[in-house]
Amino acid sequence: MATQFHEGRARLQERIAGLTKRLDAMAPVNRALNLGRLPVIAARILRALDEAGLIGTGIEVVGTNALFAYERLAGVQIAGAHLATADVDLLFDARRSLRLLAPEVSATGVVGLLRKVDRSFEVLGRNGFRAVNRDGYLVDLIMPAMKDRMAKPPRSRIGSEATDLEAVEIEGLGWLVNSPKAVATVLDARGYPLTMVVPDPRAFALHKLWLAERQDRDPLKRQRDRAQADLVAGLVTSRLPHLHFDDPALTALPRALREQATLLTAARRDAASGTPRLEPDW
């Protein structure tokens, strides 16, 4: 038995070494083809979270960085202006069991993983939900706002130490937590792959539409929200035709919000039915 174990381990190590060399060989090719899109710092953070067993089990990526997954699913490249961001938003689902985490991760949580990626990460403020590194890159831990304020507050930290990030409650995130998930393998700016788990693109588009219509939101953010809502809805209708906004799987979103999908799809149809350009974009 001992001999079989050591022989099996040796074969596995040889296979992993071969795959590692293959990834190293392909990374420059991916860069040359401009396939690597996700910023390196975001990719390293997400890999650390994934290796700790958190991606897809307690954490998913929301906000602008989710667009990297949607463009991969749709087989397109989104214009850089839509992708510009200096932070990553991590949506924490406190309902998930985290009992199988390694003891070190259970203790230090997200901030411990961040410091493995970059030692300069520091939590902003006491019981802060945001960490920043020396380059100003931000990591936010967010969670849905409680519906019943009289109920027992949900867990807001992944780690047990008081120095870990404490998720901040934000209205509307419950729709994303309860919506279907999309999984995509994306490439970072150096050409290396990683797995991203993000909200269903239809839920993302509708949530962004809701944000864009909030009068208490910063006007510049509202404009960006609407642009991203239109963009992702356009990807769904033109590149992901198997996804429909009237799908029963989206019932986690309010009916009134789902009915507003016509605002997004109608705009897309109007743009597509316009007079075609007869001259190249010289």
PDB file of C-alpha atoms in Angstrom:
ATOM      1  CA  MET A   1       0.000   0.000   0.000  1.00  0.00           C
ATOM      2  CA  ALA A   2       2.838   2.405   0.899  1.00  0.00           C
ATOM      3  CA  THR A   3       4.543   1.696  -2.445  1.00  0.00           C
ATOM      4  CA  GLN A   4       1.326   2.346  -4.379  1.00  0.00           C
ATOM      5  CA  PHE A   5       0.783   5.581  -2.482  1.00  0.00           C
ATOM      6  CA  HIS A   6       4.269   6.917  -3.251  1.00  0.00           C
ATOM      7  CA  GLU A   7       4.069   5.848  -6.883  1.00  0.00           C
ATOM      8  CA  GLY A   8       0.661   7.505  -7.254  1.00  0.00           C
ATOM      9  CA  ARG A   9       1.912  10.698  -5.660  1.00  0.00           C
ATOM     10  CA  ALA A  10       4.940  10.737  -7.961  1.00  0.00           C
ATOM     11  CA  ARG A  11       2.715  10.341 -11.029  1.00  0.00           C
ATOM     12  CA  LEU A  12       0.421  13.116  -9.818  1.00  0.00           C
ATOM     13  CA  GLN A  13       3.347  15.460  -9.177  1.00  0.00           C
ATOM     14  CA  GLU A  14       4.713  14.714 -12.652  1.00  0.00           C
ATOM     15  CA  ARG A  15       1.327  15.487 -14.191  1.00  0.00           C
ATOM     16  CA  ILE A  16       0.994  18.748 -12.259  1.00  0.00           C
ATOM     17  CA  ALA A  17       4.517  19.773 -13.277  1.00  0.00           C
ATOM     18  CA  GLY A  18       3.622  19.121 -16.924  1.00  0.00           C
ATOM     19  CA  LEU A  19       0.446  21.176 -16.690  1.00  0.00           C
ATOM     20  CA  THR A  20       2.347  23.970 -14.970  1.00  0.00           C
ATOM     21  CA  LYS A  21       4.852  24.101 -17.833  1.00  0.00           C
ATOM     22  CA  ARG A  22       1.983  24.125 -20.307  1.00  0.00           C
ATOM     23  CA  LEU A  23       0.318  27.074 -18.564  1.00  0.00           C
ATOM     24  CA  ASP A  24       3.634  28.946 -18.507  1.00  0.00           C
ATOM     25  CA  ALA A  25       4.074  28.281 -22.228  1.00  0.00           C
ATOM     26  CA  MET A  26       0.565  29.394 -23.167  1.00  0.00           C
ATOM     27  CA  ALA A  27       0.446  32.547 -21.029  1.00  0.00           C
ATOM     28  CA  PRO A  28       2.585  34.638 -23.451  1.00  0.00           C
ATOM     29  CA  VAL A  29       0.428  33.412 -26.342  1.00  0.00           C
ATOM     30  CA  ASN A  30      -2.716  34.539 -24.522  1.00  0.00           C
ATOM     31  CA  ARG A  31      -1.145  37.940 -23.906  1.00  0.00           C
ATOM     32  CA  ALA A  32      -0.101  38.279 -27.541  1.00  0.00           C
ATOM     33  CA  LEU A  33      -3.670  37.529 -28.624  1.00  0.00           C
ATOM     34  CA  ASN A  34      -4.984  40.090 -26.105  1.00  0.00           C
ATOM     35  CA  LEU A  35      -7.028  37.393 -24.379  1.00  0.00           C
ATOM     36  CA  GLY A  36      -5.805  38.273 -20.881  1.00  0.00           C
ATOM     37  CA  ARG A  37      -8.171  40.889 -19.511  1.00  0.00           C
ATOM     38  CA  LEU A  38      -8.635  40.738 -15.738  1.00  0.00           C
ATOM     39  CA  PRO A  39      -6.171  42.906 -13.750  1.00  0.00           C
ATOM     40  CA  VAL A  40      -3.435  40.822 -12.160  1.00  0.00           C
ATOM     41  CA  ILE A  41      -4.118  42.017  -8.612  1.00  0.00           C
ATOM     42  CA  ALA A  42      -7.798  41.057  -8.897  1.00  0.00           C
ATOM     43  CA  ALA A  43      -6.867  37.673 -10.349  1.00  0.00           C
ATOM     44  CA  ARG A  44      -4.438  36.891  -7.527  1.00  0.00           C
ATOM     45  CA  ILE A  45      -7.029  37.857  -4.921  1.00  0.00           C
ATOM     46  CA  LEU A  46      -9.671  35.641  -6.515  1.00  0.00           C
ATOM     47  CA  ARG A  47      -7.248  32.715  -6.814  1.00  0.00           C
ATOM     48  CA  ALA A  48      -6.416  33.009  -3.124  1.00  0.00           C
ATOM     49  CA  LEU A  49     -10.112  33.009  -2.246  1.00  0.00           C
ATOM     50  CA  ASP A  50     -10.716  30.061  -4.571  1.00  0.00           C
ATOM     51  CA  GLU A  51      -7.861  28.031  -3.103  1.00  0.00           C
ATOM     52  CA  ALA A  52      -9.382  28.664   0.332  1.00  0.00           C
ATOM     53  CA  GLY A  53     -12.683  27.226  -0.888  1.00  0.00           C
ATOM     54  CA  LEU A  54     -14.604  30.492  -0.718  1.00  0.00           C
ATOM     55  CA  ILE A  55     -15.393  31.285  -4.360  1.00  0.00           C
ATOM     56  CA  GLY A  56     -18.816  29.897  -5.185  1.00  0.00           C
ATOM     57  CA  THR A  57     -19.449  28.696  -1.643  1.00  0.00           C
ATOM     58  CA  GLY A  58     -19.536  31.886   0.390  1.00  0.00           C
ATOM     59  CA  ILE A  59     -18.308  34.581  -1.973  1.00  0.00           C
ATOM     60  CA  GLU A  60     -19.085  35.645  -5.530  1.00  0.00           C
ATOM     61  CA  VAL A  61     -17.807  38.551  -7.593  1.00  0.00           C
ATOM     62  CA  VAL A  62     -20.175  41.434  -8.289  1.00  0.00           C
ATOM     63  CA  GLY A  63     -19.758  44.910  -9.680  1.00  0.00           C
ATOM     64  CA  THR A  64     -17.634  45.871 -12.672  1.00  0.00           C
ATOM     65  CA  ASN A  65     -15.276  42.899 -12.445  1.00  0.00           C
ATOM     66  CA  ALA A  66     -18.188  40.563 -13.180  1.00  0.00           C
ATOM     67  CA  LEU A  67     -18.112  41.941 -16.731  1.00  0.00           C
ATOM     68  CA  PHE A  68     -14.940  39.949 -17.394  1.00  0.00           C
ATOM     69  CA  ALA A  69     -16.932  36.767 -16.828  1.00  0.00           C
ATOM     70  CA  TYR A  70     -19.846  37.934 -18.993  1.00  0.00           C
ATOM     71  CA  GLU A  71     -17.611  38.814 -21.931  1.00  0.00           C
ATOM     72  CA  ARG A  72     -16.036  35.377 -21.682  1.00  0.00           C
ATOM     73  CA  LEU A  73     -19.432  33.671 -21.664  1.00  0.00           C
ATOM     74  CA  ALA A  74     -20.562  35.759 -24.632  1.00  0.00           C
ATOM     75  CA  GLY A  75     -17.343  35.336 -26.602  1.00  0.00           C
ATOM     76  CA  VAL A  76     -16.715  39.070 -26.991  1.00  0.00           C
ATOM     77  CA  GLN A  77     -14.385  41.738 -25.654  1.00  0.00           C
ATOM     78  CA  ILE A  78     -16.035  44.623 -23.837  1.00  0.00           C
ATOM     79  CA  ALA A  79     -14.648  48.104 -24.424  1.00  0.00           C
ATOM     80  CA  GLY A  80     -12.163  49.182 -21.789  1.00  0.00           C
ATOM     81  CA  ALA A  81     -14.205  52.165 -20.634  1.00  0.00           C
ATOM     82  CA  HIS A  82     -16.838  49.814 -19.219  1.00  0.00           C
ATOM     83  CA  LEU A  83     -14.201  47.741 -17.399  1.00  0.00           C
ATOM     84  CA  ALA A  84     -12.246  50.513 -15.725  1.00  0.00           C
ATOM     85  CA  THR A  85     -12.203  49.992 -11.960  1.00  0.00           C
ATOM     86  CA  ALA A  86      -9.732  50.144  -9.093  1.00  0.00           C
ATOM     87  CA  ASP A  87     -11.534  47.774  -6.765  1.00  0.00           C
ATOM     88  CA  VAL A  88     -13.194  44.385  -6.501  1.00  0.00           C
ATOM     89  CA  ASP A  89     -16.552  43.814  -4.811  1.00  0.00           C
ATOM     90  CA  LEU A  90     -16.989  40.497  -3.001  1.00  0.00           C
ATOM     91  CA  LEU A  91     -20.568  39.518  -2.199  1.00  0.00           C
ATOM     92  CA  PHE A  92     -20.726  37.448   0.982  1.00  0.00           C
ATOM     93  CA  ASP A  93     -23.527  34.933   1.477  1.00  0.00           C
ATOM     94  CA  ALA A  94     -23.674  34.486   5.251  1.00  0.00           C
ATOM     95  CA  ARG A  95     -26.084  31.540   4.907  1.00  0.00           C
ATOM     96  CA  ARG A  96     -23.364  29.269   3.555  1.00  0.00           C
ATOM     97  CA  SER A  97     -21.550  26.912   5.905  1.00  0.00           C
ATOM     98  CA  LEU A  98     -17.831  27.652   6.194  1.00  0.00           C
ATOM     99  CA  ARG A  99     -16.979  24.806   8.565  1.00  0.00           C
ATOM    100  CA  LEU A 100     -14.571  23.143   6.146  1.00  0.00           C
ATOM    101  CA  LEU A 101     -12.222  26.110   5.907  1.00  0.00           C
ATOM    102  CA  ALA A 102      -8.599  25.595   6.905  1.00  0.00           C
ATOM    103  CA  PRO A 103      -7.941  26.720  10.504  1.00  0.00           C
ATOM    104  CA  GLU A 104      -5.753  29.602   9.330  1.00  0.00           C
ATOM    105  CA  VAL A 105      -8.466  30.900   6.987  1.00  0.00           C
ATOM    106  CA  SER A 106     -11.129  30.465   9.663  1.00  0.00           C
ATOM    107  CA  ALA A 107      -9.058  32.676  11.930  1.00  0.00           C
ATOM    108  CA  THR A 108      -7.777  35.453   9.675  1.00  0.00           C
ATOM    109  CA  GLY A 109     -10.530  35.328   7.035  1.00  0.00           C
ATOM    110  CA  VAL A 110     -10.446  37.547   3.965  1.00  0.00           C
ATOM    111  CA  VAL A 111      -7.818  39.972   5.214  1.00  0.00           C
ATOM    112  CA  GLY A 112      -5.414  37.106   5.893  1.00  0.00           C
ATOM    113  CA  LEU A 113      -5.817  35.898   2.319  1.00  0.00           C
ATOM    114  CA  LEU A 114      -5.353  39.414   0.979  1.00  0.00           C
ATOM    115  CA  ARG A 115      -2.074  39.772   2.845  1.00  0.00           C
ATOM    116  CA  LYS A 116      -0.826  36.551   1.285  1.00  0.00           C
ATOM    117  CA  VAL A 117      -1.300  38.267  -2.065  1.00  0.00           C
ATOM    118  CA  ASP A 118       0.053  41.654  -0.959  1.00  0.00           C
ATOM    119  CA  ARG A 119       1.359  42.346   2.536  1.00  0.00           C
ATOM    120  CA  SER A 120       0.441  46.007   2.267  1.00  0.00           C
ATOM    121  CA  PHE A 121      -3.332  45.388   2.479  1.00  0.00           C
ATOM    122  CA  GLU A 122      -4.848  47.136   5.483  1.00  0.00           C
ATOM    123  CA  VAL A 123      -8.441  47.348   6.702  1.00  0.00           C
ATOM    124  CA  LEU A 124      -9.822  50.872   6.634  1.00  0.00           C
ATOM    125  CA  GLY A 125     -11.277  51.774  10.016  1.00  0.00           C
ATOM    126  CA  ARG A 126     -12.417  49.667  12.927  1.00  0.00           C
ATOM    127  CA  ASN A 127     -14.723  46.839  11.858  1.00  0.00           C
ATOM    128  CA  GLY A 128     -14.187  48.025   8.302  1.00  0.00           C
ATOM    129  CA  PHE A 129     -15.634  46.394   5.209  1.00  0.00           C
ATOM    130  CA  ARG A 130     -12.885  47.734   2.936  1.00  0.00           C
ATOM    131  CA  ALA A 131      -9.202  46.920   2.590  1.00  0.00           C
ATOM    132  CA  VAL A 132      -6.654  48.854   0.547  1.00  0.00           C
ATOM    133  CA  ASN A 133      -3.075  48.187  -0.512  1.00  0.00           C
ATOM    134  CA  ARG A 134      -0.187  50.602  -1.082  1.00  0.00           C
ATOM    135  CA  ASP A 135      -1.273  51.130  -4.691  1.00  0.00           C
ATOM    136  CA  GLY A 136      -4.779  52.180  -3.687  1.00  0.00           C
ATOM    137  CA  TYR A 137      -6.481  48.992  -4.886  1.00  0.00           C
ATOM    138  CA  LEU A 138      -9.662  48.418  -2.876  1.00  0.00           C
ATOM    139  CA  VAL A 139     -11.398  45.224  -1.807  1.00  0.00           C
ATOM    140  CA  ASP A 140     -14.944  45.559  -0.467  1.00  0.00           C
ATOM    141  CA  LEU A 141     -16.820  42.838   1.396  1.00  0.00           C
ATOM    142  CA  ILE A 142     -20.564  43.389   1.059  1.00  0.00           C
ATOM    143  CA  MET A 143     -23.714  41.489   1.971  1.00  0.00           C
ATOM    144  CA  PRO A 144     -27.515  41.854   1.616  1.00  0.00           C
ATOM    145  CA  ALA A 145     -29.335  44.111   4.044  1.00  0.00           C
ATOM    146  CA  MET A 146     -31.500  42.327   6.607  1.00  0.00           C
ATOM    147  CA  LYS A 147     -35.233  42.400   5.984  1.00  0.00           C
ATOM    148  CA  ASP A 148     -36.180  41.791   9.607  1.00  0.00           C
ATOM    149  CA  ARG A 149     -34.245  44.109  11.900  1.00  0.00           C
ATOM    150  CA  MET A 150     -35.577  42.250  14.940  1.00  0.00           C
ATOM    151  CA  ALA A 151     -34.023  38.953  13.819  1.00  0.00           C
ATOM    152  CA  LYS A 152     -30.602  37.738  14.901  1.00  0.00           C
ATOM    153  CA  PRO A 153     -27.938  39.516  12.839  1.00  0.00           C
ATOM    154  CA  PRO A 154     -26.222  37.219  10.324  1.00  0.00           C
ATOM    155  CA  ARG A 155     -22.522  36.490  10.428  1.00  0.00           C
ATOM    156  CA  SER A 156     -20.678  39.397   8.830  1.00  0.00           C
ATOM    157  CA  ARG A 157     -17.120  38.059   9.067  1.00  0.00           C
ATOM    158  CA  ILE A 158     -15.498  34.997   7.559  1.00  0.00           C
ATOM    159  CA  GLY A 159     -12.591  35.008   9.993  1.00  0.00           C
ATOM    160  CA  SER A 160     -12.902  34.831  13.754  1.00  0.00           C
ATOM    161  CA  GLU A 161     -10.348  37.559  14.420  1.00  0.00           C
ATOM    162  CA  ALA A 162     -11.673  41.060  15.028  1.00  0.00           C
ATOM    163  CA  THR A 163      -9.185  42.404  12.472  1.00  0.00           C
ATOM    164  CA  ASP A 164     -10.919  40.652   9.557  1.00  0.00           C
ATOM    165  CA  LEU A 165     -13.151  42.526   7.123  1.00  0.00           C
ATOM    166  CA  GLU A 166     -16.719  42.919   8.332  1.00  0.00           C
ATOM    167  CA  ALA A 167     -19.246  42.875   5.511  1.00  0.00           C
ATOM    168  CA  VAL A 168     -21.411  45.952   5.135  1.00  0.00           C
ATOM    169  CA  GLU A 169     -25.137  45.520   4.460  1.00  0.00           C
ATOM    170  CA  ILE A 170     -26.391  46.998   1.189  1.00  0.00           C
ATOM    171  CA  GLU A 171     -29.976  47.117  -0.031  1.00  0.00           C
ATOM    172  CA  GLY A 172     -30.817  45.090  -3.128  1.00  0.00           C
ATOM    173  CA  LEU A 173     -28.015  42.546  -2.861  1.00  0.00           C
ATOM    174  CA  GLY A 174     -30.446  39.864  -1.670  1.00  0.00           C
ATOM    175  CA  TRP A 175     -31.664  39.648  -5.266  1.00  0.00           C
ATOM    176  CA  LEU A 176     -28.166  38.776  -6.471  1.00  0.00           C
ATOM    177  CA  VAL A 177     -27.482  36.312  -3.652  1.00  0.00           C
ATOM    178  CA  ASN A 178     -30.677  34.400  -4.432  1.00  0.00           C
ATOM    179  CA  SER A 179     -30.327  34.487  -8.218  1.00  0.00           C
ATOM    180  CA  PRO A 180     -28.697  31.743 -10.319  1.00  0.00           C
ATOM    181  CA  LYS A 181     -24.912  31.839 -10.673  1.00  0.00           C
ATOM    182  CA  ALA A 182     -22.715  31.893 -13.747  1.00  0.00           C
ATOM    183  CA  VAL A 183     -19.265  30.303 -13.778  1.00  0.00           C
ATOM    184  CA  ALA A 184     -16.572  31.269 -16.260  1.00  0.00           C
ATOM    185  CA  THR A 185     -12.867  30.655 -16.742  1.00  0.00           C
ATOM    186  CA  VAL A 186     -11.228  33.990 -17.484  1.00  0.00           C
ATOM    187  CA  LEU A 187      -7.658  34.995 -18.248  1.00  0.00           C
ATOM    188  CA  ASP A 188      -5.759  37.618 -16.303  1.00  0.00           C
ATOM    189  CA  ALA A 189      -3.570  40.287 -17.872  1.00  0.00           C
ATOM    190  CA  ARG A 190      -0.553  37.942 -17.717  1.00  0.00           C
ATOM    191  CA  GLY A 191      -2.431  35.235 -19.610  1.00  0.00           C
ATOM    192  CA  TYR A 192      -3.142  32.835 -16.724  1.00  0.00           C
ATOM    193  CA  PRO A 193      -6.595  31.329 -16.099  1.00  0.00           C
ATOM    194  CA  LEU A 194      -8.832  31.485 -13.062  1.00  0.00           C
ATOM    195  CA  THR A 195     -12.440  30.661 -12.198  1.00  0.00           C
ATOM    196  CA  MET A 196     -14.990  33.379 -11.531  1.00  0.00           C
ATOM    197  CA  VAL A 197     -18.440  32.892 -10.014  1.00  0.00           C
ATOM    198  CA  VAL A 198     -20.781  35.792 -10.690  1.00  0.00           C
ATOM    199  CA  PRO A 199     -24.529  36.495 -10.618  1.00  0.00           C
ATOM    200  CA  ASP A 200     -26.599  35.437 -13.602  1.00  0.00           C
ATOM    201  CA  PRO A 201     -26.072  38.143 -16.259  1.00  0.00           C
ATOM    202  CA  ARG A 202     -29.813  38.835 -16.433  1.00  0.00           C
ATOM    203  CA  ALA A 203     -29.932  39.466 -12.680  1.00  0.00           C
ATOM    204  CA  PHE A 204     -26.855  41.678 -12.986  1.00  0.00           C
ATOM    205  CA  ALA A 205     -28.470  43.764 -15.744  1.00  0.00           C
ATOM    206  CA  LEU A 206     -31.745  44.200 -13.862  1.00  0.00           C
ATOM    207  CA  HIS A 207     -29.972  45.063 -10.605  1.00  0.00           C
ATOM    208  CA  LYS A 208     -27.890  47.685 -12.427  1.00  0.00           C
ATOM    209  CA  LEU A 209     -31.068  49.092 -13.973  1.00  0.00           C
ATOM    210  CA  TRP A 210     -32.593  49.389 -10.489  1.00  0.00           C
ATOM    211  CA  LEU A 211     -29.483  51.193  -9.235  1.00  0.00           C
ATOM    212  CA  ALA A 212     -29.538  53.542 -12.219  1.00  0.00           C
ATOM    213  CA  GLU A 213     -33.080  54.625 -11.368  1.00  0.00           C
ATOM    214  CA  ARG A 214     -32.395  55.395  -7.699  1.00  0.00           C
ATOM    215  CA  GLN A 215     -32.589  59.131  -7.111  1.00  0.00           C
ATOM    216  CA  ASP A 216     -30.400  58.928  -3.998  1.00  0.00           C
ATOM    217  CA  ARG A 217     -27.459  57.513  -5.969  1.00  0.00           C
ATOM    218  CA  ASP A 218     -24.570  59.594  -7.288  1.00  0.00           C
ATOM    219  CA  PRO A 219     -25.446  60.795 -10.816  1.00  0.00           C
ATOM    220  CA  LEU A 220     -22.144  59.591 -12.280  1.00  0.00           C
ATOM    221  CA  LYS A 221     -22.649  56.136 -10.773  1.00  0.00           C
ATOM    222  CA  ARG A 222     -26.221  56.068 -12.078  1.00  0.00           C
ATOM    223  CA  GLN A 223     -24.965  56.797 -15.573  1.00  0.00           C
ATOM    224  CA  ARG A 224     -22.390  54.015 -15.319  1.00  0.00           C
ATOM    225  CA  ASP A 225     -24.989  51.627 -13.880  1.00  0.00           C
ATOM    226  CA  ARG A 226     -27.336  52.228 -16.810  1.00  0.00           C
ATOM    227  CA  ALA A 227     -24.524  51.769 -19.330  1.00  0.00           C
ATOM    228  CA  GLN A 228     -23.579  48.446 -17.760  1.00  0.00           C
ATOM    229  CA  ALA A 229     -27.220  47.347 -17.597  1.00  0.00           C
ATOM    230  CA  ASP A 230     -27.672  48.080 -21.305  1.00  0.00           C
ATOM    231  CA  LEU A 231     -24.374  46.410 -22.136  1.00  0.00           C
ATOM    232  CA  VAL A 232     -25.061  43.136 -20.335  1.00  0.00           C
ATOM    233  CA  ALA A 233     -28.683  43.006 -21.521  1.00  0.00           C
ATOM    234  CA  GLY A 234     -27.339  43.402 -25.042  1.00  0.00           C
ATOM    235  CA  LEU A 235     -24.959  40.489 -24.530  1.00  0.00           C
ATOM    236  CA  VAL A 236     -27.825  38.346 -23.259  1.00  0.00           C
ATOM    237  CA  THR A 237     -30.130  39.069 -26.187  1.00  0.00           C
ATOM    238  CA  SER A 238     -27.511  38.910 -28.933  1.00  0.00           C
ATOM    239  CA  ARG A 239     -24.927  36.395 -27.696  1.00  0.00           C
ATOM    240  CA  LEU A 240     -26.694  34.289 -25.075  1.00  0.00           C
ATOM    241  CA  PRO A 241     -30.094  33.586 -26.682  1.00  0.00           C
ATOM    242  CA  HIS A 242     -30.735  30.582 -24.438  1.00  0.00           C
ATOM    243  CA  LEU A 243     -31.187  33.002 -21.521  1.00  0.00           C
ATOM    244  CA  HIS A 244     -34.564  34.724 -21.226  1.00  0.00           C
ATOM    245  CA  PHE A 245     -35.627  37.517 -18.905  1.00  0.00           C
ATOM    246  CA  ASP A 246     -38.988  35.817 -18.269  1.00  0.00           C
ATOM    247  CA  ASP A 247     -37.245  32.689 -16.954  1.00  0.00           C
ATOM    248  CA  PRO A 248     -38.860  31.399 -13.691  1.00  0.00           C
ATOM    249  CA  ALA A 249     -35.320  31.009 -12.340  1.00  0.00           C
ATOM    250  CA  LEU A 250     -35.271  34.774 -11.816  1.00  0.00           C
ATOM    251  CA  THR A 251     -38.176  34.846  -9.360  1.00  0.00           C
ATOM    252  CA  ALA A 252     -35.800  35.959  -6.597  1.00  0.00           C
ATOM    253  CA  LEU A 253     -36.038  39.387  -8.211  1.00  0.00           C
ATOM    254  CA  PRO A 254     -39.230  41.407  -7.635  1.00  0.00           C
ATOM    255  CA  ARG A 255     -41.835  41.053 -10.359  1.00  0.00           C
ATOM    256  CA  ALA A 256     -41.834  44.816 -10.973  1.00  0.00           C
ATOM    257  CA  LEU A 257     -38.111  44.727 -11.599  1.00  0.00           C
ATOM    258  CA  ARG A 258     -38.309  41.726 -13.935  1.00  0.00           C
ATOM    259  CA  GLU A 259     -41.019  43.464 -15.920  1.00  0.00           C
ATOM    260  CA  GLN A 260     -38.622  46.351 -16.538  1.00  0.00           C
ATOM    261  CA  ALA A 261     -36.488  44.032 -18.650  1.00  0.00           C
ATOM    262  CA  THR A 262     -38.507  45.365 -21.593  1.00  0.00           C
ATOM    263  CA  LEU A 263     -36.759  48.720 -21.093  1.00  0.00           C
ATOM    264  CA  LEU A 264     -33.430  47.025 -21.759  1.00  0.00           C
ATOM    265  CA  THR A 265     -34.411  44.639 -24.533  1.00  0.00           C
ATOM    266  CA  ALA A 266     -36.504  47.250 -26.370  1.00  0.00           C
ATOM    267  CA  ALA A 267     -33.556  49.637 -26.454  1.00  0.00           C
ATOM    268  CA  ARG A 268     -31.431  46.847 -27.848  1.00  0.00           C
ATOM    269  CA  ARG A 269     -33.951  46.049 -30.589  1.00  0.00           C
ATOM    270  CA  ASP A 270     -34.260  49.719 -31.533  1.00  0.00           C
ATOM    271  CA  ALA A 271     -30.483  50.020 -31.880  1.00  0.00           C
ATOM    272  CA  ALA A 272     -30.292  46.841 -33.952  1.00  0.00           C
ATOM    273  CA  SER A 273     -33.105  47.921 -36.293  1.00  0.00           C
ATOM    274  CA  GLY A 274     -31.536  51.257 -37.165  1.00  0.00           C
ATOM    275  CA  THR A 275     -30.101  52.113 -40.558  1.00  0.00           C
ATOM    276  CA  PRO A 276     -26.883  50.132 -41.134  1.00  0.00           C
ATOM    277  CA  ARG A 277     -23.649  52.024 -41.673  1.00  0.00           C
ATOM    278  CA  LEU A 278     -22.535  52.002 -45.307  1.00  0.00           C
ATOM    279  CA  GLU A 279     -19.021  53.242 -44.643  1.00  0.00           C
ATOM    280  CA  PRO A 280     -16.288  51.622 -42.536  1.00  0.00           C
ATOM    281  CA  ASP A 281     -15.249  53.253 -39.276  1.00  0.00           C
ATOM    282  CA  TRP A 282     -12.082  54.686 -40.795  1.00  0.00           C
TER     283      TRP A 282
END
